[in-house]
Every structure is written in C-alpha cells, then in structure tokens.
Coordinates of C-alpha atoms and ligand atoms in Angstrom, one line a residue:
M12 CA 110.7 76.6 71.7
P13 CA 110.9 79.8 73.9
R14 CA 109.9 79.5 77.5
A15 CA 107.2 82.2 79.0
V16 CA 105.4 82.4 82.4
R17 CA 102.0 81.4 82.3
F18 CA 99.0 80.8 84.9
D19 CA 95.6 79.4 83.8
R20 CA 93.6 80.2 86.9
Y21 CA 93.5 83.1 89.3
G22 CA 95.5 82.1 92.9
D23 CA 98.7 82.1 94.8
I24 CA 102.1 82.0 93.6
D25 CA 102.0 78.1 92.9
V26 CA 99.5 78.9 89.7
L27 CA 102.6 80.8 88.1
D28 CA 104.6 77.9 85.8
V29 CA 107.2 78.2 83.2
V30 CA 106.2 76.6 80.1
D31 CA 106.8 76.1 76.3
V32 CA 104.9 78.2 74.3
E33 CA 104.8 79.5 70.3
R34 CA 107.5 81.8 69.0
P35 CA 105.9 85.2 69.1
V36 CA 105.9 86.7 65.7
P37 CA 105.9 90.4 65.1
A38 CA 102.8 92.0 63.3
P39 CA 103.3 95.2 61.7
G40 CA 104.7 98.1 63.3
E41 CA 106.1 95.3 66.0
V42 CA 109.7 94.3 67.1
L43 CA 110.5 90.8 68.5
V44 CA 112.9 91.3 71.6
R45 CA 115.2 88.3 73.1
V46 CA 114.9 89.4 77.1
K47 CA 117.7 89.5 78.8
A48 CA 116.1 91.0 82.1
A49 CA 112.4 91.9 83.1
G50 CA 111.0 93.7 86.4
I51 CA 108.4 92.1 88.5
N52 CA 105.8 94.7 90.1
P53 CA 103.2 94.0 92.8
G54 CA 100.2 94.9 90.8
E55 CA 100.8 91.7 88.5
A56 CA 100.7 89.6 91.8
S57 CA 97.3 91.5 92.5
I58 CA 96.0 90.9 88.7
R59 CA 97.1 87.0 89.4
R60 CA 95.1 86.7 92.5
G61 CA 92.2 88.0 90.6
L62 CA 91.8 91.1 92.8
M63 CA 91.7 93.2 89.9
H64 CA 89.2 91.5 87.8
E65 CA 86.8 94.3 87.7
R66 CA 89.7 96.6 86.3
W67 CA 92.2 94.7 84.7
P68 CA 90.8 91.0 83.9
A69 CA 93.2 88.7 82.7
T70 CA 92.7 86.6 79.8
L71 CA 93.4 83.2 80.6
P72 CA 96.0 81.4 80.2
S73 CA 97.9 84.4 80.9
G74 CA 101.5 85.5 80.7
E75 CA 103.0 88.1 83.3
G76 CA 105.3 91.6 83.0
S77 CA 105.5 94.4 81.3
D78 CA 108.8 95.4 81.9
F79 CA 111.8 94.4 79.9
A80 CA 115.2 95.0 78.1
G81 CA 117.0 92.7 76.0
V82 CA 118.0 92.4 72.1
V83 CA 115.9 93.0 68.9
E84 CA 115.8 89.5 67.3
E85 CA 113.3 90.3 64.6
V86 CA 111.6 93.3 63.2
G87 CA 108.3 93.3 61.9
P88 CA 107.0 94.9 58.8
D89 CA 106.7 99.0 58.5
V90 CA 109.4 99.5 61.4
D91 CA 111.8 102.4 60.7
G92 CA 114.6 103.1 63.2
V93 CA 115.0 99.6 65.1
R94 CA 117.5 97.1 63.8
V95 CA 118.2 93.4 65.0
G96 CA 120.9 93.4 67.4
D97 CA 120.1 96.7 68.9
E98 CA 119.7 96.9 72.5
V99 CA 116.7 98.1 74.0
I100 CA 114.5 99.1 77.0
G101 CA 110.8 98.6 76.6
W102 CA 107.7 97.5 77.8
T103 CA 104.5 95.6 76.7
D104 CA 100.8 96.0 77.4
Q105 CA 100.1 92.5 77.0
R106 CA 101.5 91.2 80.3
A107 CA 103.9 88.9 78.3
S108 CA 107.7 90.2 79.3
H109 CA 108.3 87.3 81.6
A110 CA 109.5 85.1 79.2
E111 CA 112.7 84.4 76.4
L112 CA 110.9 86.5 73.6
V113 CA 108.6 89.2 74.0
V114 CA 106.8 91.1 71.2
A115 CA 106.1 94.7 71.4
P116 CA 105.5 97.9 69.3
A117 CA 108.2 99.9 68.1
E118 CA 107.0 103.0 69.6
H119 CA 107.5 101.1 73.0
L120 CA 111.5 100.9 72.7
T121 CA 114.3 103.0 73.8
A122 CA 117.6 102.5 73.0
K123 CA 119.9 101.4 76.0
P124 CA 122.7 103.2 77.0
A125 CA 125.6 101.0 77.5
G126 CA 126.3 102.3 80.9
V127 CA 122.9 100.9 82.2
S128 CA 122.9 97.3 83.3
W129 CA 120.8 95.2 82.2
E130 CA 118.8 94.4 85.3
A131 CA 118.2 98.4 85.9
A132 CA 117.0 98.6 82.3
G133 CA 115.1 95.7 82.7
A134 CA 113.2 96.9 85.8
L135 CA 112.6 100.8 84.6
F136 CA 109.5 100.9 82.8
V137 CA 106.8 100.2 85.5
A138 CA 108.1 102.0 88.5
G139 CA 110.5 104.7 86.5
T140 CA 107.7 105.8 84.5
T141 CA 105.2 105.7 87.5
A142 CA 108.0 107.6 89.8
Y143 CA 108.2 110.1 87.3
A144 CA 104.5 110.8 86.8
A145 CA 104.2 110.9 90.7
V146 CA 106.9 113.7 91.3
R147 CA 105.5 115.8 88.4
A148 CA 101.7 115.5 89.6
V149 CA 102.8 116.7 92.9
G150 CA 105.0 119.5 91.1
A151 CA 108.0 118.8 93.4
G152 CA 110.6 121.7 92.8
S153 CA 113.2 123.7 94.6
G154 CA 112.3 124.8 98.3
D155 CA 109.5 122.2 98.7
T156 CA 109.4 119.8 101.4
V157 CA 108.1 116.4 100.0
V158 CA 107.1 113.6 101.9
V159 CA 107.5 109.7 100.2
S160 CA 105.8 106.8 101.6
G161 CA 106.9 103.3 100.5
A162 CA 110.5 105.3 99.9
A163 CA 112.4 102.7 99.2
G164 CA 110.2 100.5 97.0
G165 CA 110.4 100.1 93.4
V166 CA 108.7 103.3 92.7
G167 CA 109.5 105.0 95.9
S168 CA 113.2 104.8 95.6
L169 CA 113.1 106.4 92.1
A170 CA 110.6 108.7 93.4
V171 CA 112.9 110.2 95.9
Q172 CA 115.8 110.5 93.9
L173 CA 113.7 112.0 91.0
A174 CA 112.3 114.9 93.9
V175 CA 115.8 115.5 95.0
L176 CA 116.7 115.9 91.5
A177 CA 114.3 118.4 91.0
G178 CA 115.6 120.3 94.0
A179 CA 113.1 119.3 96.6
T180 CA 113.9 118.4 100.3
V181 CA 112.6 115.0 100.7
I182 CA 111.2 112.9 103.8
G183 CA 111.4 109.2 102.8
V184 CA 109.0 107.3 104.9
A185 CA 110.7 103.5 105.3
G186 CA 111.6 100.7 107.5
E187 CA 114.8 101.0 109.4
S188 CA 117.2 98.9 107.1
N189 CA 116.6 101.4 104.3
H190 CA 117.1 104.6 106.2
Q191 CA 121.0 104.4 105.2
W192 CA 120.2 104.2 101.8
L193 CA 117.7 107.1 102.1
L194 CA 120.6 109.1 103.7
E195 CA 123.0 107.9 100.7
H196 CA 120.1 109.3 98.2
G197 CA 119.9 112.7 99.4
A198 CA 116.7 112.1 101.6
I199 CA 115.8 112.7 105.5
P200 CA 114.5 109.0 106.5
V201 CA 111.8 108.7 109.0
G202 CA 110.4 105.4 110.5
Y203 CA 106.8 104.1 109.8
G204 CA 104.3 103.0 112.6
D205 CA 103.1 104.7 115.5
G206 CA 104.3 108.4 116.1
V207 CA 105.1 108.7 112.1
V208 CA 103.4 112.5 111.8
D209 CA 105.5 113.5 114.9
R210 CA 108.7 112.5 113.4
I211 CA 107.7 113.9 109.8
R212 CA 106.5 117.3 111.8
E213 CA 110.0 117.3 113.7
V214 CA 112.0 117.0 110.8
T215 CA 109.9 119.5 108.7
D216 CA 109.1 122.2 110.9
G217 CA 105.6 121.3 110.5
R218 CA 105.8 122.0 106.6
V219 CA 105.0 119.8 104.2
D220 CA 104.3 121.1 100.8
A221 CA 103.6 117.9 98.7
F222 CA 103.3 114.0 99.5
I223 CA 103.9 111.2 97.2
D224 CA 101.7 107.8 98.6
T225 CA 103.3 104.8 97.4
F226 CA 101.9 102.5 99.8
G227 CA 98.2 103.3 100.7
G228 CA 97.0 102.3 104.1
G229 CA 96.0 105.8 105.2
Y230 CA 98.8 107.8 104.2
V231 CA 96.7 110.3 102.3
Q232 CA 94.4 111.0 105.1
L233 CA 97.5 111.5 107.0
A234 CA 98.9 114.0 104.4
V235 CA 95.7 116.1 104.3
E236 CA 94.4 115.9 107.8
E237 CA 97.4 116.0 109.6
L238 CA 100.2 117.3 107.8
G239 CA 97.8 120.0 105.8
V240 CA 99.1 119.0 102.7
A241 CA 97.1 120.2 99.6
P242 CA 94.9 117.9 97.6
A243 CA 96.4 119.2 94.4
R244 CA 99.9 118.3 96.1
I245 CA 99.1 114.6 97.0
D246 CA 99.5 111.8 94.3
T247 CA 98.8 108.2 95.3
I248 CA 99.5 105.3 92.9
I249 CA 97.1 102.9 95.2
D250 CA 94.6 104.3 97.4
W251 CA 91.8 105.0 94.7
D252 CA 88.9 105.6 97.6
A253 CA 91.2 107.8 99.5
A254 CA 91.9 109.8 96.3
Q255 CA 88.2 110.0 95.2
R256 CA 87.5 111.3 99.0
Y257 CA 89.9 114.1 99.3
G258 CA 90.4 115.0 95.5
T259 CA 94.0 114.3 95.4
K260 CA 95.7 113.3 91.9
M261 CA 96.2 109.5 91.2
E262 CA 99.2 109.8 88.8
G263 CA 100.8 106.2 88.0
T264 CA 102.0 104.2 84.9
A265 CA 99.4 105.3 82.1
A266 CA 100.6 109.1 83.0
A267 CA 104.1 109.0 81.7
A268 CA 104.0 105.4 79.5
S269 CA 106.1 106.9 76.8
A270 CA 109.7 105.7 75.0
G271 CA 110.3 109.7 75.8
V272 CA 110.2 109.2 79.6
L273 CA 112.3 105.9 79.6
A274 CA 114.6 107.7 77.7
E275 CA 115.3 110.5 80.1
L276 CA 115.0 108.1 83.0
A277 CA 117.6 105.8 81.1
Q278 CA 120.0 108.6 80.4
L279 CA 119.9 109.8 84.2
I280 CA 121.1 106.3 84.9
D281 CA 123.7 106.6 82.4
E282 CA 125.1 109.6 83.9
G283 CA 125.0 108.2 87.4
R284 CA 122.2 110.5 88.8
L285 CA 119.6 107.7 89.0
E286 CA 120.3 104.3 90.3
V287 CA 117.4 101.4 90.3
P288 CA 118.5 99.5 93.4
I289 CA 118.4 95.6 92.4
A290 CA 117.1 93.8 95.4
S291 CA 117.4 90.4 93.9
V292 CA 118.0 88.3 90.4
Y293 CA 116.0 85.2 89.6
P294 CA 116.3 83.0 86.8
L295 CA 113.2 82.9 85.0
E296 CA 112.4 79.5 86.0
D297 CA 112.3 80.3 89.4
V298 CA 109.7 83.0 89.1
R299 CA 107.6 82.0 92.0
D300 CA 110.6 82.7 94.2
A301 CA 110.7 86.2 93.0
Y302 CA 106.9 86.9 93.4
R303 CA 107.5 85.1 97.3
E304 CA 110.0 87.7 97.6
L305 CA 107.9 90.3 96.0
E306 CA 105.0 89.6 97.8
R307 CA 106.7 90.4 101.4
R308 CA 106.5 93.9 100.5
H309 CA 109.9 94.9 101.8
T310 CA 111.9 95.2 98.9
R311 CA 114.5 97.7 97.9
G312 CA 114.2 99.1 94.7
K313 CA 113.3 96.2 92.1
I314 CA 113.5 92.2 91.9
V315 CA 114.5 91.2 88.4
V316 CA 114.0 87.9 86.6
R317 CA 116.5 86.6 83.9
P318 CA 115.9 84.1 81.2
Ligands
NAP481 N1 98.9 103.2 89.8 C1 100.2 103.1 89.1 O1 100.7 103.1 87.8 C2 100.9 102.1 89.8 C3 102.5 101.6 89.4 C4 103.2 101.2 89.9 C5 103.2 100.6 91.2 N2 101.5 100.7 91.9 C6 101.4 100.1 93.2 O2 102.6 101.2 94.1 C7 102.4 100.1 95.0 C8 103.9 100.4 95.5 O3 104.8 99.8 94.3 P1 106.3 99.3 94.5 O4 106.6 98.3 92.9 O5 107.0 100.7 94.8 O6 106.2 98.4 95.6 P2 107.5 97.2 96.5 O7 108.5 97.6 95.2 O8 106.5 96.3 96.7 O9 107.5 98.5 97.8 C9 107.6 97.8 98.8 C10 107.7 99.0 99.9 O10 106.8 99.1 100.8 C11 107.5 99.6 102.0 N3 106.5 99.3 103.2 C12 106.2 98.2 103.5 N4 105.1 98.5 104.7 C13 105.1 100.0 104.8 C14 104.7 100.7 105.7 N5 103.4 100.5 106.4 N6 104.9 102.3 105.4 C15 105.3 102.7 104.5 N7 106.2 101.7 103.4 C16 106.0 100.5 103.9 C17 108.7 98.9 102.4 O11 109.4 99.5 103.0 P3 110.3 98.9 103.9 O12 111.1 97.9 103.1 O13 111.0 99.9 104.4 O14 109.6 98.2 105.1 C18 109.1 98.5 100.5 O15 109.9 99.6 100.3 C19 101.6 99.0 95.1 O16 100.8 98.7 95.2 C20 101.5 98.8 93.6 O17 100.8 98.1 93.2 C21 100.8 101.6 91.2

C-alpha cells in the first residue's frame, strides 16, 4: 500500500504520522502522480495546529501538502495531453502531496523541464505562485525600489529574484547569514530588528516605491507610516489585519495559482534565471523533522520531502 502523511487531530508536530493508505484512484479529468519531491509550507503547520480552523478547517483525518513534482503513473478518463511516464510539476488543493502517490486535476500540471531538479520542481507551487502574485501586485518594475521582508524565505527568496528580473532595485530584509546569498542574487541586504527603518533609508536615500511583506509582525505599518509607501503598492501575504487597516493588497497563492504561471517559473529555472534555494531534503518518513526545521522560521528557500 502507498504511504502518506496523516494527522487525525490538531496539535504539535507529533500528531503527524506516515501511514499506509488506499491507492488513490484518478476520477475523470484527474491524473495519478508518483511523487518524487514535495515542498512543505508554514501554512500547513498552522492548519495542523488548528490555527486556521475558521478560514481553512481540516477534514480529519487529514493529509498534508500542496506542492509536488513527479511522474505520471495513471491517467483518469477524459484527460488529454498528459501521458503515463510524463514528468510533471503540479499541485493539489486536497492536502495530499506528502505521499508516495497523489491525485490531481490534469489542469494543475505542467511539464517539468529537464533542467529543473526534482527538489526545485517539487517545492515550486506555493512559494513560486505566491512570489509571482506579490511582485505583480506591487507592480515592481524598472526604476522602482522594492523592499521584501523575509527576503530569504521560501516566498521571499523567489520574490526578490522575480523583482530583480522585473528591473527593480530590491532591498532584502533578512538575517545576517542570508546577506551574501541576497547580494549574489542582485539584492541589497538589510538586517531586521532595531533600526531596520534607518538601515532601509540609508540604502534607498529614503525613497521606497513598493513593499512586499512575507513575514508580518509590523512590516506593513512600517511601510506605510515610516517609509511612506502607498498602500496600493504594498502586498502582504500574512498580515490580514494590517492589510485591512491600511488598505494594502493581500495577493498570494490564489491570485496566481495556474499551470501557466508554474510553467513560466519552471522555464526561468530551466534557463538558469531563477533559483529555488533548497535548504534541506528529508525522506517522507522523517516528515516530523522536516516540519521541526520549518517551524524554526529561519529557512533559506525551501524544505522538501522525498518519498
Ligand atoms: N497568502 C498566501 O497565499 C501565502 C502563501 C505562502 C506563504 N504564506 C505565508 O507567508 C509567510 C512566509 O512563508 P515562507 O514559506 O516564505 O516562510 P519561510 O520560508 O518559513 O520564511 C522564513 C523566513 O522568515 C525570515 N524571518 C524570521 N524572522 C524575521 C524577522 N523578524 N523579520 C524578517 N524576516 C524574518 C527568515 O529569515 P532569516 O532566516 O534571514 O532570519 C526566513 O528566511 C508564512 O507566514 C506563510 O504562512 C502565505
């Protein structure tokens, strides 16, 4: 029987288990994929803890995981253009990708280019589409100075690179250990904590056009009140209260969740223009360790599980 992550009650990391499950069967329009790699995301940890119960309740017992890349194992009825053996990148909305086998609608898949590693492909969907949405939401382009908080995290590391590709000058707010990585990817690093506003002003001559907040904890307020950024050019993917208070954008995964965007991102990786930094790779059976690392909240790029 195939193995998959399950939890049957809300709680800490120890509610996660890897168990034998029934082999999933693709319905019409769906495809069964043998997972090669799957990214993990902080939102899944919040759901597992029950913190998202109002917004996204878990149906218990629940699986985990949206992102995946793998090889098509079986094609359901009424599917065109996908064949057994195809290497694909995709996503499921059923919290099910941390598993050996996952079913997904055929329109959630795009071809994996040969030059994209399984790890990068498997971690691409949530972080990639969210970064894409955020950069688009703030209209980052040539001549703009854009600040990104959480600049070396899963979403931030991609948002920084996409904003640089769009022609913006990018200031990345991150811990010291990520400054070299940011420099190497075309951004100007700035440390967080006391004095962050002064440090941002120092490197921008006081002019910031747009702000992408991937961390929360007051960055939206800082952008509006201290840096004078127009709310229409601020996007937060986490601080809903501040977004409502100041009228900023809140565009994340849902705003860019399409196979077309995934294909665009995969092509950039294939061309060597976008890097998905892979912090760690864990065997599926060690999924608890993967979340332990993620929940320390100092990941550079993505953590991946591999069945
Ligand atoms: N709305 C959506 O659609 C959507 C989609 C995806 C994610 N999210 C949410 O967005 C957030 C980021 O996700 P992620 O996957 O990028 O998370 P992540 O990979 O866990 O990001 C962790 C990053 O946070 C940074 N960090 C820690 N303390 C910080 C501070 N005080 N100031 C600035 N940065 C700090 C860390 O930087 P250092 O290592 O440099 O310390 C690390 O790079 C999560 O809350 C997630 O739930 C929302």
